[in-house]
């Protein structure tokens, strides 16, 4: 063993991130999804700098209205003469913001209470899970309507509404996942060396219980984006001059037959974003599962 | 007999572990399971005690209670005392308990495949124990973990690898490294080699024995393999239906077997001299643990059972200072079991 001691002094530690990336790369679909997703994020960021909100997004250029796609306006223009391409890429950050923050709120609350319920069990679990059951009986749409009705239409309220109404799903997933992990011998082994409940929960149980939550979360980002679009489409989400994709679809409704591109491009944007995120989620699931490592 | 015990206690204060009249019950919705029914055990410094018995005899429950790890609910410790280095485990606060686990008593689990966290490097898992009990930082703990890995015969470089990159025998070595990382005074090994193949078994047992001597640890070895007992243990306790039915030194149990159940265990071993001979199993099934036996639980399987066996729990009878047998048949001074008789 002594001849190894020198090498042992500076072990080449591959970080967790490197290992996950190594696995993630192997999934072609996930890589394509990631590229598409990064492209969308990139465009959204560029749009924030090159687009002038007041004239190009919220302004009115009536003389240019309802133009077909051309070299000057590659996605055409809408009924107020605004460039659809600029609006779509500018609108990406609303969708992404709502999708990720909504999911973030939901994962944070849901996973935390679900994990506590699953790990400690007993009366606490009963109380938390019944609360979750009650929350689950309220449809997302109704919940969002209530929140918006009570606090007014704004992006923050929309994020909260979406986050809170989907949190129960994460609570259930987290509880079920934690309960299976809790029964593992390594959790008992950790207890046997004197590890505290807090550390066991966050170092031993949660990392092993996270895979289903991450997969669900990526799917949830996608559904949150769709939900945000639906709310905006119904007039409950992002208010109209903001180029949220759902709101754009709603604005384009009257021109669906004559100018279908007004609906096609925001619709495609939603579709591609959702697909890209789902592909990434799939890749992440494989990469995060240590048993699939080769 | 009471007197006898007291003398033992005062004469030899160097017990690292004393269990007095311990009873544990699992209260489930369906039934009450009487897992441990009033056992007494003492473990001397640097000795190895073998805890032998069939599946369901209460061996694992007994040792889990030493760490206060019996799942509650449904497990209830209904009576008794456990003294670890003189401290009563039942009276310890959560914090004291956490300080004791791993530092004073450590445990090696049965299946190395499942007793390591798959998403933590083995080095981190060994270091975790060190960080809890020794006042050291992360880097230093990791270095100590590497040293510990080398002690169990794995190159320190491999500390950064994950459990799935190790073979079964190596995982068990890692388990041993975790258990011994903080030099506990008592090491519990719960069937440490059951999940390993025979060649690896021998290596792991040798390693454990060597390390036990090196770290001056006492050990409780749970097993149902009498061969392992013969190879590693100094003292043996035979458990049946939550009671210790026979206890003594290795020599006493193996050469001067007294209890009919112990005899049955030996008889069920394959006979190496006569390979064509049939196995002689103990007839019947292990007793129903949901019954609170107020008589000898082994009576219905015992070839020597008499009327008396069905009437009362047999008293503890000492045949030497160390050799205890719980069997009513010895009320008759002429009684002896077949095995001891044959062997002379």
XYZ file of C-alpha atoms in Angstrom:
638
model
C 0.000 0.000 0.000
C 2.869 2.376 0.702
C 3.725 2.823 -2.951
C 0.249 4.195 -3.463
C 0.483 6.707 -0.689
C 1.987 9.417 -2.877
C -0.746 9.137 -5.442
C -3.278 8.923 -2.671
C -2.177 12.286 -1.365
C -3.538 14.053 -4.469
C -6.506 12.021 -5.617
C -7.965 13.050 -8.961
C -11.464 13.835 -7.868
C -13.995 13.919 -10.625
C -16.713 16.230 -9.455
C -20.319 15.190 -9.419
C -21.016 17.726 -12.180
C -18.396 16.228 -14.486
C -19.800 12.752 -13.984
C -23.346 13.861 -14.745
C -22.202 15.732 -17.866
C -20.293 12.680 -19.032
C -23.482 10.621 -18.838
C -25.681 13.356 -20.241
C -23.529 13.660 -23.384
C -24.296 10.091 -24.338
C -27.975 10.848 -24.853
C -28.243 12.452 -28.322
C -31.823 13.619 -27.895
C -30.918 15.334 -24.649
C -27.977 17.110 -26.292
C -30.212 18.339 -29.131
C -32.729 19.471 -26.515
C -30.017 21.279 -24.619
C -28.765 23.029 -27.766
C -32.286 24.116 -28.702
C -32.905 25.279 -25.161
C -29.652 27.243 -24.997
C -30.492 28.810 -28.378
C -33.855 29.961 -27.024
C -32.262 31.318 -23.854
C -29.577 33.028 -25.957
C -32.128 34.655 -28.255
C -34.184 35.784 -25.265
C -31.143 37.444 -23.720
C -30.073 39.067 -27.015
C -33.637 40.292 -27.534
C -33.526 42.082 -24.195
C -30.635 44.185 -25.500
C -31.445 44.766 -29.166
C -35.184 45.232 -28.976
C -36.633 48.585 -28.024
C -39.632 47.697 -25.892
C -41.590 50.894 -26.281
C -41.570 51.094 -30.080
C -41.087 47.534 -31.311
C -42.979 45.513 -28.704
C -45.635 47.764 -27.241
C -45.748 50.425 -29.950
C -48.008 50.713 -32.971
C -46.823 50.824 -36.567
C -50.163 50.657 -38.325
C -48.779 51.134 -41.816
C -46.843 47.859 -41.525
C -49.756 45.830 -40.183
C -50.437 42.196 -41.112
C -47.503 41.717 -43.459
C -46.654 38.236 -44.651
C -43.241 36.838 -43.632
C -40.521 38.497 -45.682
C -36.834 39.363 -45.525
C -37.592 42.474 -43.479
C -39.956 40.682 -41.095
C -39.121 36.992 -41.191
C -42.182 35.995 -39.123
C -44.342 38.756 -40.601
C -46.064 41.489 -38.593
C -49.216 41.480 -36.457
C -52.352 43.600 -36.580
C -50.547 46.531 -34.983
C -47.612 46.282 -37.352
C -45.191 44.849 -34.778
C -42.525 42.389 -35.903
C -43.614 38.884 -34.772
C -40.062 37.508 -34.713
C -38.904 40.184 -32.289
C -41.993 39.666 -30.172
C -41.494 35.901 -30.072
C -37.857 36.089 -29.010
C -38.560 38.898 -26.574
C -41.461 36.904 -25.170
C -39.253 33.878 -24.468
C -38.038 35.267 -21.184
C -41.565 35.555 -19.809
C -42.312 31.946 -20.610
C -38.994 30.743 -19.250
C -39.269 32.881 -16.144
C -42.740 31.637 -15.346
C -41.851 28.065 -16.228
C -38.741 27.909 -14.067
C -39.770 30.077 -11.160
C -43.206 28.456 -11.017
C -41.571 25.054 -10.913
C -38.987 26.317 -8.461
C -41.646 27.454 -6.011
C -43.483 24.208 -6.453
C -40.394 21.973 -6.039
C -39.180 23.891 -3.036
C -42.415 23.719 -1.088
C -43.597 20.391 -2.368
C -40.339 18.494 -1.923
C -39.645 19.933 1.488
C -42.984 19.070 3.034
C -43.167 15.757 1.178
C -39.688 14.764 2.329
C -40.423 15.708 5.921
C -43.633 13.690 5.809
C -41.911 10.698 4.246
C -38.883 10.728 6.508
C -40.488 11.267 9.896
C -43.811 9.533 9.290
C -46.393 9.224 12.022
C -48.875 11.963 12.882
C -46.842 14.673 11.141
C -47.009 12.727 7.902
C -50.740 12.256 8.282
C -51.285 15.970 8.837
C -49.106 17.084 5.933
C -50.499 14.604 3.474
C -54.137 15.431 4.280
C -53.305 19.089 3.755
C -51.776 18.142 0.436
C -54.871 16.149 -0.460
C -57.040 19.172 0.200
C -54.802 21.382 -1.935
C -54.940 18.803 -4.694
C -58.704 18.974 -4.920
C -58.485 22.568 -6.144
C -57.967 22.616 -9.919
C -54.929 24.574 -11.093
C -57.080 26.794 -13.246
C -59.434 27.663 -10.391
C -56.531 28.284 -8.047
C -54.892 30.616 -10.527
C -58.153 32.430 -11.132
C -58.594 32.907 -7.401
C -55.054 34.182 -6.879
C -55.318 36.556 -9.824
C -58.763 37.729 -8.706
C -57.499 38.373 -5.189
C -54.124 39.935 -5.945
C -54.504 41.250 -9.467
C -52.964 40.274 -12.768
C -49.167 40.178 -12.613
C -46.330 37.813 -13.420
C -45.449 37.302 -9.739
C -48.991 36.290 -8.924
C -49.082 33.941 -11.869
C -45.850 32.287 -10.718
C -47.198 31.881 -7.195
C -50.502 30.534 -8.447
C -48.833 27.958 -10.670
C -46.234 27.095 -8.039
C -48.656 26.545 -5.188
C -51.189 24.610 -7.177
C -48.602 22.118 -8.456
C -46.686 21.755 -5.190
C -48.891 18.867 -3.952
C -47.699 16.697 -6.845
C -44.121 17.176 -5.727
C -45.073 16.535 -2.129
C -46.491 13.159 -3.110
C -43.578 12.209 -5.326
C -41.074 13.315 -2.719
C -42.850 11.439 0.066
C -43.078 8.213 -1.917
C -39.483 8.498 -3.037
C -38.174 9.305 0.432
C -40.122 6.415 1.917
C -38.446 3.910 -0.383
C -35.014 5.384 0.266
C -35.606 5.626 4.022
C -35.916 1.845 4.245
C -32.467 1.293 2.761
C -29.768 -0.230 4.867
C -27.387 2.665 4.243
C -29.787 4.989 6.045
C -29.730 2.664 9.020
C -25.965 2.446 8.673
C -25.752 6.234 8.736
C -27.820 6.278 11.910
C -25.546 3.657 13.380
C -22.513 5.940 13.081
C -24.361 8.751 14.839
C -25.375 10.922 11.885
C -28.103 13.428 12.765
C -31.558 13.300 11.191
C -30.910 16.567 9.377
C -27.746 15.297 7.696
C -29.268 11.904 6.946
C -32.182 13.618 5.260
C -30.122 15.987 3.131
C -27.015 13.910 2.480
C -28.269 10.350 2.375
C -31.976 10.375 1.670
C -32.587 13.366 -0.582
C -29.810 12.762 -3.149
C -31.087 9.235 -3.613
C -34.698 10.353 -3.747
C -34.117 13.218 -6.157
C -34.152 11.425 -9.512
C -37.946 11.120 -9.816
C -38.332 14.681 -8.530
C -35.910 16.074 -11.109
C -37.618 14.221 -13.914
C -40.981 15.435 -12.702
C -39.619 18.956 -12.320
C -38.383 19.140 -15.907
C -41.736 17.930 -17.128
C -43.314 20.448 -14.797
C -41.290 23.322 -16.296
C -42.767 22.390 -19.631
C -46.310 22.175 -18.285
C -45.834 25.435 -16.402
C -44.886 27.129 -19.670
C -47.996 25.707 -21.258
C -50.067 26.713 -18.226
C -48.690 30.241 -18.355
C -49.538 30.409 -22.051
C -53.033 29.104 -21.355
C -53.617 31.654 -18.601
C -52.413 34.462 -20.811
C -54.523 33.146 -23.638
C -57.530 33.382 -21.325
C -56.500 36.827 -20.166
C -55.560 35.702 -16.635
C -51.833 35.724 -17.060
C -49.479 38.260 -18.537
C -51.377 41.376 -19.576
C -51.692 42.055 -23.274
C -49.002 44.431 -24.545
C -46.350 42.126 -23.076
C -45.386 39.636 -25.795
C -46.020 36.477 -23.789
C -46.577 33.605 -26.197
C -50.025 32.722 -24.902
C -51.060 36.362 -25.032
C -49.773 36.554 -28.633
C -51.851 33.530 -29.559
C -54.841 35.201 -27.996
C -54.195 38.414 -29.924
C -53.843 36.451 -33.165
C -57.156 34.632 -32.765
C -59.213 36.970 -34.983
C -56.682 36.621 -37.811
C -56.325 32.850 -37.621
C -57.830 32.207 -41.067
C -56.170 35.019 -43.012
C -52.842 35.332 -41.216
C -52.178 31.873 -39.720
C -48.460 32.643 -39.222
C -49.469 34.932 -36.354
C -50.464 31.811 -34.452
C -48.007 29.368 -35.951
C -44.822 31.108 -34.811
C -45.686 31.684 -31.128
C -47.210 28.201 -31.089
C -44.023 26.719 -32.523
C -42.001 28.633 -29.956
C -44.016 27.037 -27.155
C -43.720 23.617 -28.740
C -39.977 23.744 -29.318
C -39.275 25.058 -25.832
C -41.426 22.395 -24.201
C -39.914 19.635 -26.326
C -36.362 20.813 -25.624
C -36.996 20.871 -21.878
C -38.566 17.435 -21.932
C -35.591 16.021 -23.833
C -33.232 17.527 -21.279
C -35.299 16.026 -18.491
C -35.016 12.625 -20.059
C -31.252 12.947 -20.380
C -30.931 14.177 -16.817
C -32.823 11.225 -15.472
C -30.367 8.818 -17.055
C -27.376 10.889 -16.030
C -28.479 11.198 -12.415
C -29.086 7.516 -11.901
C -25.839 6.097 -10.529
C -26.927 2.577 -11.350
C -26.843 3.340 -15.072
C -23.212 4.451 -14.929
C -20.845 2.448 -17.025
C -27.282 -18.374 41.179
C -28.072 -14.745 41.873
C -25.101 -14.638 44.173
C -22.919 -16.122 41.548
C -23.728 -13.345 39.088
C -23.005 -10.617 41.590
C -19.602 -12.023 42.290
C -18.845 -12.020 38.589
C -19.823 -8.386 38.327
C -17.690 -7.096 41.157
C -14.705 -9.205 40.319
C -14.520 -8.205 36.706
C -15.493 -4.603 36.094
C -13.979 -4.613 32.630
C -17.226 -5.372 30.832
C -17.746 -3.033 27.897
C -21.323 -4.125 27.541
C -23.917 -5.419 29.936
C -27.441 -6.303 28.985
C -29.780 -7.009 31.889
C -33.148 -8.652 31.449
C -33.818 -6.979 28.108
C -37.228 -7.456 26.503
C -38.312 -6.065 23.166
C -41.682 -6.401 21.536
C -43.010 -5.300 18.177
C -46.564 -4.039 18.405
C -48.027 -4.341 14.936
C -51.655 -4.007 13.932
C -51.970 -7.742 13.425
C -50.163 -9.090 16.440
C -47.660 -8.541 19.166
C -44.319 -10.016 18.252
C -42.208 -11.027 21.229
C -38.781 -10.600 19.675
C -36.554 -10.543 22.743
C -37.698 -11.974 26.061
C -35.515 -11.113 29.001
C -31.955 -11.749 27.927
C -28.788 -11.137 29.898
C -25.471 -10.709 28.166
C -22.057 -9.495 29.154
C -19.224 -8.677 26.848
C -15.671 -8.537 28.142
C -13.004 -6.281 26.727
C -11.420 -7.543 23.534
C -13.423 -10.712 23.348
C -15.666 -11.861 20.557
C -19.130 -13.084 21.398
C -20.954 -15.174 18.857
C -24.717 -14.764 18.791
C -26.121 -17.847 17.126
C -29.634 -18.862 16.236
C -32.180 -19.371 13.534
C -33.675 -16.552 11.517
C -36.207 -14.776 13.691
C -34.599 -15.712 16.993
C -34.185 -12.051 17.865
C -30.461 -11.681 17.236
C -30.636 -8.576 15.089
C -33.262 -6.940 17.291
C -31.006 -7.445 20.282
C -28.018 -5.743 18.717
C -30.066 -2.941 17.183
C -31.317 -2.117 20.663
C -27.720 -1.559 21.758
C -27.664 1.407 19.396
C -31.267 2.267 20.216
C -32.029 1.675 16.564
C -34.970 -0.678 16.996
C -37.581 0.899 14.711
C -40.123 2.639 16.913
C -42.967 2.202 16.091
C -43.538 -0.765 16.020
C -40.658 -1.762 18.319
C -41.004 -1.195 22.044
C -38.319 -1.940 24.579
C -40.516 -3.283 27.346
C -37.920 -3.768 30.007
C -34.312 -4.175 30.966
C -31.135 -2.221 30.957
C -28.300 -1.817 28.492
C -25.016 -0.505 29.802
C -22.393 0.485 27.280
C -19.131 1.305 29.049
C -21.254 1.901 32.133
C -23.746 4.276 30.481
C -27.382 3.309 30.282
C -28.345 3.551 26.614
C -32.026 4.043 27.419
C -31.307 7.174 29.442
C -29.150 8.886 26.837
C -30.367 12.078 25.185
C -30.539 12.314 21.417
C -27.235 14.146 21.348
C -25.465 11.700 23.630
C -26.879 8.856 21.585
C -25.506 10.382 18.419
C -22.125 10.724 20.088
C -22.187 7.100 21.197
C -23.204 5.575 17.888
C -20.141 4.949 15.806
C -17.771 6.043 18.553
C -18.499 3.469 21.241
C -20.537 0.950 19.281
C -20.290 0.512 15.551
C -22.043 -1.927 13.331
C -21.247 -3.839 10.178
C -24.334 -4.709 8.222
C -25.315 -7.912 6.542
C -25.475 -6.861 2.920
C -22.645 -4.635 1.702
C -24.548 -4.094 -1.556
C -27.193 -2.033 0.202
C -25.432 -0.647 3.242
C -23.408 1.937 1.307
C -24.962 5.105 -0.051
C -24.757 4.794 -3.851
C -24.398 8.528 -4.494
C -21.544 9.236 -2.076
C -17.923 8.332 -2.644
C -16.655 5.692 -0.248
C -14.102 8.171 1.065
C -16.823 10.635 1.998
C -18.785 7.895 3.693
C -15.861 6.903 5.867
C -15.011 10.553 6.475
C -18.575 11.246 7.588
C -18.165 9.124 10.673
C -14.790 10.688 11.432
C -16.196 14.207 11.067
C -19.035 13.464 13.467
C -16.887 12.036 16.213
C -13.421 13.496 15.840
C -12.920 17.201 15.844
C -11.403 17.477 12.370
C -12.121 19.353 9.160
C -13.311 17.943 5.888
C -9.905 17.629 4.225
C -8.294 15.953 7.186
C -11.209 13.589 7.658
C -10.886 12.557 4.029
C -7.182 11.858 4.493
C -7.948 9.785 7.564
C -10.574 7.960 5.535
C -7.968 7.117 2.922
C -5.691 5.767 5.597
C -8.570 3.690 6.939
C -9.201 2.288 3.462
C -5.583 1.209 3.275
C -5.949 -0.455 6.661
C -8.657 -2.683 5.230
C -6.526 -3.438 2.184
C -7.920 -1.056 -0.435
C -5.724 1.531 -2.117
C -6.336 5.039 -0.751
C -6.691 6.390 -4.283
C -9.985 4.600 -4.572
C -11.550 6.771 -1.887
C -12.951 9.008 -4.621
C -14.841 6.170 -6.251
C -18.464 5.259 -5.771
C -19.710 2.010 -4.199
C -20.834 0.551 -7.529
C -17.222 0.559 -8.652
C -16.320 -1.964 -5.954
C -16.896 -5.696 -5.741
C -18.973 -7.242 -2.962
C -16.011 -8.238 -0.831
C -14.453 -4.797 -1.215
C -17.709 -3.113 -0.263
C -17.741 -5.172 2.903
C -14.188 -3.990 3.554
C -15.411 -0.421 3.119
C -18.182 -1.178 5.597
C -15.592 -2.436 8.038
C -13.541 0.704 7.461
C -16.576 2.875 8.250
C -17.338 0.900 11.381
C -13.767 1.021 12.667
C -13.006 4.583 11.570
C -13.531 5.989 15.062
C -12.041 3.046 16.952
C -15.231 1.920 18.688
C -14.944 -0.190 21.811
C -17.662 -2.548 20.567
C -18.060 -3.759 17.022
C -21.276 -5.467 16.034
C -21.154 -7.625 12.937
C -24.589 -8.678 11.765
C -23.981 -11.693 9.543
C -21.120 -9.854 7.854
C -20.333 -12.609 5.406
C -23.743 -14.020 4.528
C -23.884 -12.086 1.263
C -20.344 -13.025 0.234
C -19.032 -16.128 -1.435
C -16.968 -18.567 0.555
C -13.469 -17.531 -0.539
C -14.168 -13.865 0.141
C -15.797 -14.868 3.420
C -12.541 -16.267 4.697
C -10.618 -13.114 3.742
C -13.149 -10.792 5.346
C -13.269 -12.832 8.541
C -9.507 -12.836 8.805
C -9.428 -9.097 8.232
C -12.022 -8.527 10.923
C -10.148 -10.673 13.366
C -6.859 -8.899 12.671
C -8.382 -5.453 12.932
C -10.244 -6.388 16.092
C -6.900 -7.195 17.687
C -5.222 -4.130 16.228
C -7.916 -1.732 17.452
C -8.510 -3.655 20.713
C -12.195 -3.856 20.044
C -14.749 -6.216 21.505
C -16.998 -7.822 18.978
C -20.447 -9.333 18.757
C -20.688 -11.638 15.791
C -24.160 -12.548 14.675
C -24.274 -15.572 12.470
C -25.983 -18.845 11.872
C -22.863 -20.413 10.543
C -21.242 -22.470 13.306
C -18.061 -22.676 11.241
C -17.658 -18.907 11.509
C -18.279 -19.099 15.237
C -15.566 -21.695 15.651
C -13.136 -19.562 13.683
C -13.738 -16.166 15.253
C -15.444 -16.309 18.618
C -14.259 -16.642 22.204
C -17.709 -16.938 23.704
C -20.999 -18.097 22.284
C -24.619 -17.352 23.110
C -27.296 -19.473 21.471
C -30.606 -17.726 20.991
C -33.984 -19.290 20.482
C -37.317 -17.457 20.389
C -35.905 -14.347 21.993
C -34.127 -16.102 24.825
C -30.534 -17.107 25.307
C -30.863 -20.837 25.851
C -27.200 -21.656 26.217
C -24.169 -19.509 26.781
C -20.559 -20.298 27.412
C -17.037 -20.249 26.103
C -16.389 -21.576 22.618
C -15.035 -24.765 24.111
C -18.013 -25.280 26.395
C -20.551 -24.801 23.643
C -18.747 -26.917 21.072
C -17.340 -29.681 23.249
C -19.695 -29.774 26.210
C -22.940 -28.974 24.474
C -25.783 -29.039 26.967
C -28.943 -27.609 25.476
C -31.052 -29.810 23.174
C -31.436 -26.905 20.734
C -27.698 -26.385 20.452
C -27.363 -30.089 19.893
C -29.942 -29.815 17.139
C -27.915 -27.072 15.469
C -24.793 -29.212 15.490
C -26.691 -32.229 14.219
C -28.012 -30.260 11.273
C -24.486 -29.647 9.983
C -23.491 -31.861 7.078
C -21.292 -34.731 8.153
C -17.929 -34.365 6.401
C -16.771 -37.882 7.270
C -19.811 -39.549 5.802
C -20.900 -37.623 2.744
C -23.739 -39.971 1.936
C -25.405 -39.491 5.304
C -28.672 -37.612 5.397
C -28.902 -34.252 7.099
C -30.556 -34.361 10.490
C -32.625 -31.216 10.750
C -34.374 -30.078 13.898
C -37.936 -31.234 13.370
C -40.736 -28.720 13.183
C -40.628 -25.017 12.479
C -39.212 -22.122 14.441
C -41.625 -21.140 17.155
C -44.322 -18.572 16.543
C -42.902 -15.236 17.722
C -46.375 -13.802 18.354
C -46.829 -16.159 21.296
C -45.635 -14.953 24.678
C -44.161 -18.250 25.816
C -44.647 -18.902 29.512
C -42.972 -22.262 29.025
C -40.004 -23.553 27.072
C -40.511 -22.325 23.489
C -38.460 -25.244 22.201
C -40.570 -27.883 23.937
C -42.606 -28.924 20.886
C -39.444 -29.561 18.850
C -37.353 -31.026 21.623
C -36.702 -34.772 21.605
C -36.202 -34.755 25.385
C -39.281 -32.701 26.274
C -41.154 -33.732 29.404
C -44.366 -32.609 31.046
C -42.447 -30.000 33.001
C -41.214 -28.199 29.895
C -44.764 -27.141 29.109
C -45.380 -25.715 32.550
C -42.755 -23.076 33.190
C -39.967 -21.091 31.646
C -36.811 -23.068 32.435
C -34.531 -21.514 35.022
C -30.992 -20.465 34.228
C -28.572 -23.080 35.385
C -24.821 -22.529 35.605
C -22.594 -25.522 35.011
C -19.455 -23.461 35.350
C -18.817 -19.786 35.935
C -19.401 -19.138 32.287
C -21.557 -21.982 31.062
C -25.284 -21.196 31.374
C -28.050 -23.464 30.153
C -31.768 -22.831 30.190
C -33.309 -26.294 30.194
C -35.617 -27.984 32.688
C -34.380 -31.428 31.745
C -31.307 -30.860 33.906
C -33.525 -30.970 36.988
C -32.854 -34.648 36.656
C -29.181 -35.011 37.665
C -28.883 -38.113 35.468
C -29.923 -36.257 32.311
C -27.552 -35.787 29.419
C -28.069 -35.148 25.721
C -27.045 -37.700 23.120
C -24.296 -35.634 21.483
C -22.170 -35.027 24.558
C -22.615 -38.650 25.517
C -21.434 -39.993 22.172
C -18.381 -37.769 22.209
C -17.588 -38.952 25.701
